[in-house]
Amino acid sequence: MVKGDRLDREGAAPLWQQLQQQLLRRIDGGEFAARFPGELALAEEYGVSRQTVRQALRQLRADGVLVAARGRQPRVAPPVEISQPVGALYSLFSAVEAAGLQQNSVVRTLDVRADAVIADRLELEGAAPLVYLERLRLAGDEPLALDRVWLPASVAEPLLAADFQHTGLYAELYRRTGLRLDHGREQIRAVVPTVAERRQLRCDDQAAAFSISRLGSSAGTPVEWRHTLVRGDRFALTAEFSGKAGYHLVGSGPREDLRGTRPAAASG
């Protein structure tokens, strides 16, 4: 706790609520990552009764900030892990919401541009205009992914009027153009983020990430090329298998041209 940071005993907010807010700020600052203090230590530090401490901790547990088994010391809850199935057309937006977290995005860029390499992947002429969307994807208040997507402007130009701060790309694409993706191919690799990427994703220098390159299509026509960098400490890929259908993944080399790889997951 910062020296001189004390509870306001004459303020309108009850002491337990002030204590809860101060503990929340300290948790957000990473102060209790190794060990959370006990009730007695907190009561002595803040000069309040243990009942006041218990009420503050009760609210932090109810909010999912702290976890504790009966008779054990509370600890800071780990970040919620986002899970996405392999082998299904799926939305990252939906996966975040399903985990009980609000999905938000910081839109870095939304414009029309040309890119000959991407156009070739979308089976277009090199100078064809492309709608480009770049976002920092958030799960709750924490960065989850850096997401860049290109679509043919001939079909996706209505997306330029969309607000992507809290909506999925595929929902907006269908609502504004009537186009629905029905097939996706992905290449997923484990990578070490660059210094700049770690700074944006707010992950430590030991964390790995998933690099996901995707070619999405509708009725056999390529309409989306996407590259997403997802924090490996907050994201998991899941798969199902059975004795009858089996479980099979096709490996791929270092090329980023996905034509010919196995259909996999997609995210909106």
mmCIF file of C-alpha atoms in Angstrom:
data_model
loop_
_atom_site.group_PDB
_atom_site.id
_atom_site.type_symbol
_atom_site.label_atom_id
_atom_site.label_comp_id
_atom_site.label_asym_id
_atom_site.label_seq_id
_atom_site.Cartn_x
_atom_site.Cartn_y
_atom_site.Cartn_z
ATOM 1 C CA MET A 1 0.000 0.000 0.000
ATOM 2 C CA VAL A 2 1.242 3.499 -0.774
ATOM 3 C CA LYS A 3 2.373 5.288 2.397
ATOM 4 C CA GLY A 4 -0.261 7.696 3.633
ATOM 5 C CA ASP A 5 -3.051 5.878 1.780
ATOM 6 C CA ARG A 6 -5.633 5.518 4.539
ATOM 7 C CA LEU A 7 -9.335 4.891 4.869
ATOM 8 C CA ASP A 8 -11.541 7.956 5.239
ATOM 9 C CA ARG A 9 -13.390 7.389 8.499
ATOM 10 C CA GLU A 10 -15.573 10.436 7.956
ATOM 11 C CA GLY A 11 -16.400 9.687 4.327
ATOM 12 C CA ALA A 12 -19.780 8.634 2.980
ATOM 13 C CA ALA A 13 -18.616 5.185 1.831
ATOM 14 C CA PRO A 14 -18.504 2.475 4.531
ATOM 15 C CA LEU A 15 -15.045 1.330 5.653
ATOM 16 C CA TRP A 16 -15.427 -2.171 4.225
ATOM 17 C CA GLN A 17 -16.211 -0.724 0.786
ATOM 18 C CA GLN A 18 -13.224 1.624 0.906
ATOM 19 C CA LEU A 19 -11.035 -1.299 1.958
ATOM 20 C CA GLN A 20 -12.402 -3.437 -0.866
ATOM 21 C CA GLN A 21 -11.560 -0.743 -3.438
ATOM 22 C CA GLN A 22 -8.064 -0.238 -2.083
ATOM 23 C CA LEU A 23 -7.364 -3.972 -2.096
ATOM 24 C CA LEU A 24 -8.704 -4.195 -5.652
ATOM 25 C CA ARG A 25 -6.303 -1.456 -6.774
ATOM 26 C CA ARG A 26 -3.395 -3.272 -5.148
ATOM 27 C CA ILE A 27 -4.427 -6.572 -6.750
ATOM 28 C CA ASP A 28 -4.638 -4.895 -10.171
ATOM 29 C CA GLY A 29 -1.108 -3.610 -9.564
ATOM 30 C CA GLY A 30 0.136 -7.185 -9.042
ATOM 31 C CA GLU A 31 1.051 -6.647 -5.388
ATOM 32 C CA PHE A 32 -0.442 -9.913 -4.089
ATOM 33 C CA ALA A 33 0.574 -12.250 -6.927
ATOM 34 C CA ALA A 34 2.665 -14.455 -4.630
ATOM 35 C CA ARG A 35 0.590 -14.353 -1.453
ATOM 36 C CA PHE A 36 -2.530 -12.595 -0.219
ATOM 37 C CA PRO A 37 -2.382 -11.341 3.412
ATOM 38 C CA GLY A 38 -4.564 -12.795 6.127
ATOM 39 C CA GLU A 39 -7.447 -11.072 7.912
ATOM 40 C CA LEU A 40 -5.408 -10.172 10.981
ATOM 41 C CA ALA A 41 -2.580 -8.626 8.952
ATOM 42 C CA LEU A 42 -5.041 -6.514 6.958
ATOM 43 C CA ALA A 43 -6.900 -5.445 10.119
ATOM 44 C CA GLU A 44 -3.631 -4.251 11.676
ATOM 45 C CA GLU A 45 -2.413 -2.556 8.480
ATOM 46 C CA TYR A 46 -5.610 -0.560 7.986
ATOM 47 C CA GLY A 47 -6.564 -0.141 11.650
ATOM 48 C CA VAL A 48 -10.010 -1.722 11.275
ATOM 49 C CA SER A 49 -11.856 -4.639 12.826
ATOM 50 C CA ARG A 50 -11.625 -8.156 11.425
ATOM 51 C CA GLN A 51 -15.352 -7.947 10.687
ATOM 52 C CA THR A 52 -14.685 -4.993 8.338
ATOM 53 C CA VAL A 53 -11.934 -6.999 6.640
ATOM 54 C CA ARG A 54 -14.195 -10.049 6.294
ATOM 55 C CA GLN A 55 -16.919 -7.981 4.648
ATOM 56 C CA ALA A 56 -14.448 -6.528 2.133
ATOM 57 C CA LEU A 57 -13.012 -9.968 1.358
ATOM 58 C CA ARG A 58 -16.495 -11.452 1.046
ATOM 59 C CA GLN A 59 -17.283 -8.981 -1.728
ATOM 60 C CA LEU A 60 -13.977 -9.650 -3.503
ATOM 61 C CA ARG A 61 -14.769 -13.376 -3.449
ATOM 62 C CA ALA A 62 -18.289 -12.737 -4.755
ATOM 63 C CA ASP A 63 -16.805 -10.737 -7.627
ATOM 64 C CA GLY A 64 -14.427 -13.586 -8.479
ATOM 65 C CA VAL A 65 -11.326 -11.549 -7.633
ATOM 66 C CA LEU A 66 -10.326 -13.838 -4.739
ATOM 67 C CA VAL A 67 -10.766 -17.574 -4.366
ATOM 68 C CA ALA A 68 -10.515 -19.567 -1.152
ATOM 69 C CA ALA A 69 -11.450 -23.043 0.019
ATOM 70 C CA ARG A 70 -12.992 -23.423 3.460
ATOM 71 C CA GLY A 71 -10.360 -22.919 6.162
ATOM 72 C CA ARG A 72 -7.691 -21.781 3.703
ATOM 73 C CA GLN A 73 -6.088 -18.429 3.042
ATOM 74 C CA PRO A 74 -7.604 -16.455 0.141
ATOM 75 C CA ARG A 75 -5.554 -16.076 -3.029
ATOM 76 C CA VAL A 76 -5.908 -13.894 -6.090
ATOM 77 C CA ALA A 77 -7.907 -15.696 -8.780
ATOM 78 C CA PRO A 78 -5.938 -16.498 -11.947
ATOM 79 C CA PRO A 79 -7.081 -14.841 -15.200
ATOM 80 C CA VAL A 80 -9.995 -16.574 -16.875
ATOM 81 C CA GLU A 81 -8.785 -18.748 -19.745
ATOM 82 C CA ILE A 82 -10.574 -18.409 -23.057
ATOM 83 C CA SER A 83 -11.204 -21.771 -24.740
ATOM 84 C CA GLN A 84 -11.897 -22.261 -28.438
ATOM 85 C CA PRO A 85 -12.608 -25.587 -30.155
ATOM 86 C CA VAL A 86 -10.385 -26.862 -32.946
ATOM 87 C CA GLY A 87 -12.222 -28.026 -36.058
ATOM 88 C CA ALA A 88 -15.278 -25.773 -35.835
ATOM 89 C CA LEU A 89 -16.273 -22.465 -37.353
ATOM 90 C CA TYR A 90 -16.243 -20.433 -34.155
ATOM 91 C CA SER A 91 -16.150 -16.834 -32.942
ATOM 92 C CA LEU A 92 -13.534 -15.455 -30.561
ATOM 93 C CA PHE A 93 -16.125 -12.837 -29.630
ATOM 94 C CA SER A 94 -18.513 -15.617 -28.540
ATOM 95 C CA ALA A 95 -15.762 -17.516 -26.726
ATOM 96 C CA VAL A 96 -14.902 -14.487 -24.594
ATOM 97 C CA GLU A 97 -18.549 -13.807 -23.775
ATOM 98 C CA ALA A 98 -19.085 -17.499 -22.940
ATOM 99 C CA ALA A 99 -16.253 -17.270 -20.405
ATOM 100 C CA GLY A 100 -18.255 -14.626 -18.543
ATOM 101 C CA LEU A 101 -16.078 -11.726 -19.691
ATOM 102 C CA GLN A 102 -17.056 -8.675 -21.672
ATOM 103 C CA GLN A 103 -15.481 -8.544 -25.132
ATOM 104 C CA ASN A 104 -14.212 -5.142 -26.192
ATOM 105 C CA SER A 105 -11.854 -3.970 -28.902
ATOM 106 C CA VAL A 106 -9.601 -0.997 -29.381
ATOM 107 C CA VAL A 107 -9.899 -0.248 -33.094
ATOM 108 C CA ARG A 108 -6.481 0.796 -34.378
ATOM 109 C CA THR A 109 -7.317 1.014 -38.093
ATOM 110 C CA LEU A 110 -10.387 0.670 -40.308
ATOM 111 C CA ASP A 111 -9.788 1.763 -43.894
ATOM 112 C CA VAL A 112 -9.445 0.707 -47.523
ATOM 113 C CA ARG A 113 -6.004 -0.128 -48.915
ATOM 114 C CA ALA A 114 -4.189 -2.293 -51.445
ATOM 115 C CA ASP A 115 -1.869 -5.184 -50.598
ATOM 116 C CA ALA A 116 -0.722 -7.410 -53.440
ATOM 117 C CA VAL A 117 0.314 -10.309 -51.191
ATOM 118 C CA ILE A 118 -3.027 -10.433 -49.365
ATOM 119 C CA ALA A 119 -4.939 -9.932 -52.608
ATOM 120 C CA ASP A 120 -3.233 -12.994 -54.056
ATOM 121 C CA ARG A 121 -4.302 -15.056 -51.043
ATOM 122 C CA LEU A 122 -7.867 -13.890 -51.636
ATOM 123 C CA GLU A 123 -7.521 -14.784 -55.339
ATOM 124 C CA LEU A 124 -7.840 -11.136 -56.396
ATOM 125 C CA GLU A 125 -5.868 -8.831 -58.660
ATOM 126 C CA GLY A 126 -2.888 -7.266 -56.889
ATOM 127 C CA ALA A 127 -4.331 -3.738 -56.948
ATOM 128 C CA ALA A 128 -7.795 -4.767 -55.733
ATOM 129 C CA PRO A 129 -9.003 -2.522 -52.861
ATOM 130 C CA LEU A 130 -9.260 -4.285 -49.485
ATOM 131 C CA VAL A 131 -11.078 -3.342 -46.309
ATOM 132 C CA TYR A 132 -8.478 -3.528 -43.511
ATOM 133 C CA LEU A 133 -9.415 -3.787 -39.825
ATOM 134 C CA GLU A 134 -6.834 -3.847 -37.036
ATOM 135 C CA ARG A 135 -7.944 -4.311 -33.434
ATOM 136 C CA LEU A 136 -6.559 -4.959 -29.978
ATOM 137 C CA ARG A 137 -9.020 -7.501 -28.562
ATOM 138 C CA LEU A 138 -9.800 -7.327 -24.836
ATOM 139 C CA ALA A 139 -11.334 -9.932 -22.535
ATOM 140 C CA GLY A 140 -12.685 -7.961 -19.622
ATOM 141 C CA ASP A 141 -10.099 -5.260 -19.034
ATOM 142 C CA GLU A 142 -7.130 -7.389 -20.107
ATOM 143 C CA PRO A 143 -5.649 -7.564 -23.632
ATOM 144 C CA LEU A 144 -6.176 -10.952 -25.260
ATOM 145 C CA ALA A 145 -5.182 -10.655 -28.923
ATOM 146 C CA LEU A 146 -3.835 -8.484 -31.713
ATOM 147 C CA ASP A 147 -6.115 -9.012 -34.689
ATOM 148 C CA ARG A 148 -5.643 -7.923 -38.334
ATOM 149 C CA VAL A 149 -8.125 -8.785 -41.076
ATOM 150 C CA TRP A 150 -8.444 -8.029 -44.793
ATOM 151 C CA LEU A 151 -11.605 -8.453 -46.912
ATOM 152 C CA PRO A 152 -12.418 -7.533 -50.530
ATOM 153 C CA ALA A 153 -13.808 -3.989 -50.573
ATOM 154 C CA SER A 154 -16.187 -5.047 -53.334
ATOM 155 C CA VAL A 155 -18.243 -6.939 -50.739
ATOM 156 C CA ALA A 156 -17.054 -5.581 -47.376
ATOM 157 C CA GLU A 157 -17.131 -1.803 -47.889
ATOM 158 C CA PRO A 158 -20.332 -1.436 -45.783
ATOM 159 C CA LEU A 159 -18.204 -2.510 -42.768
ATOM 160 C CA LEU A 160 -16.498 0.897 -42.819
ATOM 161 C CA ALA A 161 -19.567 2.312 -41.057
ATOM 162 C CA ALA A 162 -19.511 -0.334 -38.270
ATOM 163 C CA ASP A 163 -18.356 0.278 -34.704
ATOM 164 C CA PHE A 164 -16.137 -2.682 -33.825
ATOM 165 C CA GLN A 165 -15.490 -1.724 -30.200
ATOM 166 C CA HIS A 166 -18.017 -4.268 -28.968
ATOM 167 C CA THR A 167 -19.209 -6.462 -31.799
ATOM 168 C CA GLY A 168 -17.988 -9.432 -33.775
ATOM 169 C CA LEU A 169 -16.822 -9.073 -37.380
ATOM 170 C CA TYR A 170 -18.924 -11.957 -38.663
ATOM 171 C CA ALA A 171 -22.143 -10.621 -37.122
ATOM 172 C CA GLU A 172 -21.553 -7.217 -38.723
ATOM 173 C CA LEU A 173 -20.571 -8.795 -42.039
ATOM 174 C CA TYR A 174 -23.825 -10.743 -42.185
ATOM 175 C CA ARG A 175 -25.968 -7.836 -40.966
ATOM 176 C CA ARG A 176 -24.539 -5.316 -43.432
ATOM 177 C CA THR A 177 -23.827 -7.488 -46.473
ATOM 178 C CA GLY A 178 -25.806 -10.721 -46.040
ATOM 179 C CA LEU A 179 -22.524 -12.631 -46.336
ATOM 180 C CA ARG A 180 -21.924 -15.530 -43.967
ATOM 181 C CA LEU A 181 -18.592 -17.398 -43.723
ATOM 182 C CA ASP A 182 -19.124 -21.139 -43.988
ATOM 183 C CA HIS A 183 -15.573 -22.456 -44.257
ATOM 184 C CA GLY A 184 -12.206 -21.630 -42.719
ATOM 185 C CA ARG A 185 -8.646 -22.891 -42.902
ATOM 186 C CA GLU A 186 -6.079 -22.027 -40.257
ATOM 187 C CA GLN A 187 -2.426 -22.402 -39.510
ATOM 188 C CA ILE A 188 -1.660 -22.208 -35.787
ATOM 189 C CA ARG A 189 1.879 -21.839 -34.470
ATOM 190 C CA ALA A 190 3.400 -21.158 -31.055
ATOM 191 C CA VAL A 191 5.576 -18.034 -31.178
ATOM 192 C CA VAL A 192 7.448 -15.705 -28.846
ATOM 193 C CA PRO A 193 5.925 -12.209 -29.125
ATOM 194 C CA THR A 194 8.179 -9.281 -29.960
ATOM 195 C CA VAL A 195 8.890 -6.619 -27.361
ATOM 196 C CA ALA A 196 6.334 -4.317 -28.997
ATOM 197 C CA GLU A 197 3.711 -7.079 -29.093
ATOM 198 C CA ARG A 198 4.307 -7.976 -25.436
ATOM 199 C CA ARG A 199 3.857 -4.338 -24.518
ATOM 200 C CA GLN A 200 0.522 -4.164 -26.321
ATOM 201 C CA LEU A 201 -0.701 -7.489 -24.921
ATOM 202 C CA ARG A 202 0.642 -6.700 -21.423
ATOM 203 C CA CYS A 203 2.205 -10.146 -21.047
ATOM 204 C CA ASP A 204 5.550 -10.905 -19.426
ATOM 205 C CA ASP A 205 8.716 -11.780 -21.327
ATOM 206 C CA GLN A 206 8.310 -15.508 -20.557
ATOM 207 C CA ALA A 207 4.869 -15.797 -22.147
ATOM 208 C CA ALA A 208 4.354 -17.467 -25.515
ATOM 209 C CA ALA A 209 1.538 -16.727 -27.920
ATOM 210 C CA PHE A 210 -0.520 -18.406 -30.628
ATOM 211 C CA SER A 211 -0.004 -17.044 -34.128
ATOM 212 C CA ILE A 212 -3.152 -17.853 -36.107
ATOM 213 C CA SER A 213 -3.331 -17.236 -39.849
ATOM 214 C CA ARG A 214 -6.729 -17.808 -41.406
ATOM 215 C CA LEU A 215 -8.305 -17.947 -44.850
ATOM 216 C CA GLY A 216 -12.094 -17.680 -44.586
ATOM 217 C CA SER A 217 -14.510 -18.278 -47.431
ATOM 218 C CA SER A 218 -18.197 -18.153 -48.286
ATOM 219 C CA ALA A 219 -19.766 -20.517 -50.825
ATOM 220 C CA GLY A 220 -16.293 -21.449 -52.059
ATOM 221 C CA THR A 221 -15.072 -17.858 -52.544
ATOM 222 C CA PRO A 222 -12.237 -16.520 -50.328
ATOM 223 C CA VAL A 223 -13.472 -13.395 -48.518
ATOM 224 C CA GLU A 224 -11.220 -13.066 -45.456
ATOM 225 C CA TRP A 225 -7.536 -13.192 -44.693
ATOM 226 C CA ARG A 226 -6.707 -12.741 -41.023
ATOM 227 C CA HIS A 227 -3.714 -12.865 -38.746
ATOM 228 C CA THR A 228 -4.307 -13.009 -34.990
ATOM 229 C CA LEU A 229 -1.722 -13.090 -32.214
ATOM 230 C CA VAL A 230 -3.307 -14.483 -29.035
ATOM 231 C CA ARG A 231 -1.812 -14.570 -25.542
ATOM 232 C CA GLY A 232 -0.864 -18.160 -24.752
ATOM 233 C CA ASP A 233 -1.435 -17.678 -21.014
ATOM 234 C CA ARG A 234 -5.100 -16.744 -21.541
ATOM 235 C CA PHE A 235 -6.154 -18.921 -24.454
ATOM 236 C CA ALA A 236 -6.559 -22.656 -25.043
ATOM 237 C CA LEU A 237 -7.489 -24.789 -28.044
ATOM 238 C CA THR A 238 -9.690 -27.822 -27.404
ATOM 239 C CA ALA A 239 -10.548 -30.850 -29.538
ATOM 240 C CA GLU A 240 -12.952 -33.794 -29.399
ATOM 241 C CA PHE A 241 -12.333 -37.332 -30.598
ATOM 242 C CA SER A 242 -14.212 -40.611 -30.731
ATOM 243 C CA GLY A 243 -13.482 -44.259 -31.430
ATOM 244 C CA LYS A 244 -15.629 -44.118 -34.563
ATOM 245 C CA ALA A 245 -14.611 -40.784 -36.093
ATOM 246 C CA GLY A 246 -11.119 -40.604 -34.606
ATOM 247 C CA TYR A 247 -9.073 -37.457 -34.220
ATOM 248 C CA HIS A 248 -6.757 -36.152 -36.892
ATOM 249 C CA LEU A 249 -4.767 -32.947 -37.363
ATOM 250 C CA VAL A 250 -2.803 -32.229 -40.509
ATOM 251 C CA GLY A 251 0.593 -30.660 -39.928
ATOM 252 C CA SER A 252 1.828 -27.858 -42.159
ATOM 253 C CA GLY A 253 5.154 -26.286 -42.969
ATOM 254 C CA PRO A 254 6.319 -22.739 -42.354
ATOM 255 C CA ARG A 255 4.477 -21.262 -45.347
ATOM 256 C CA GLU A 256 1.604 -18.886 -44.581
ATOM 257 C CA ASP A 257 -0.356 -19.845 -47.709
ATOM 258 C CA LEU A 258 -3.134 -21.930 -46.165
ATOM 259 C CA ARG A 259 -4.709 -23.305 -49.313
ATOM 260 C CA GLY A 260 -4.580 -27.066 -48.787
ATOM 261 C CA THR A 261 -4.488 -27.206 -44.962
ATOM 262 C CA ARG A 262 -7.255 -28.706 -42.873
ATOM 263 C CA PRO A 263 -10.371 -26.627 -42.005
ATOM 264 C CA ALA A 264 -10.127 -25.341 -38.453
ATOM 265 C CA ALA A 265 -11.517 -22.670 -36.142
ATOM 266 C CA ALA A 266 -12.428 -19.107 -37.000
ATOM 267 C CA SER A 267 -13.032 -16.046 -34.855
ATOM 268 C CA GLY A 268 -15.163 -12.974 -35.326
#
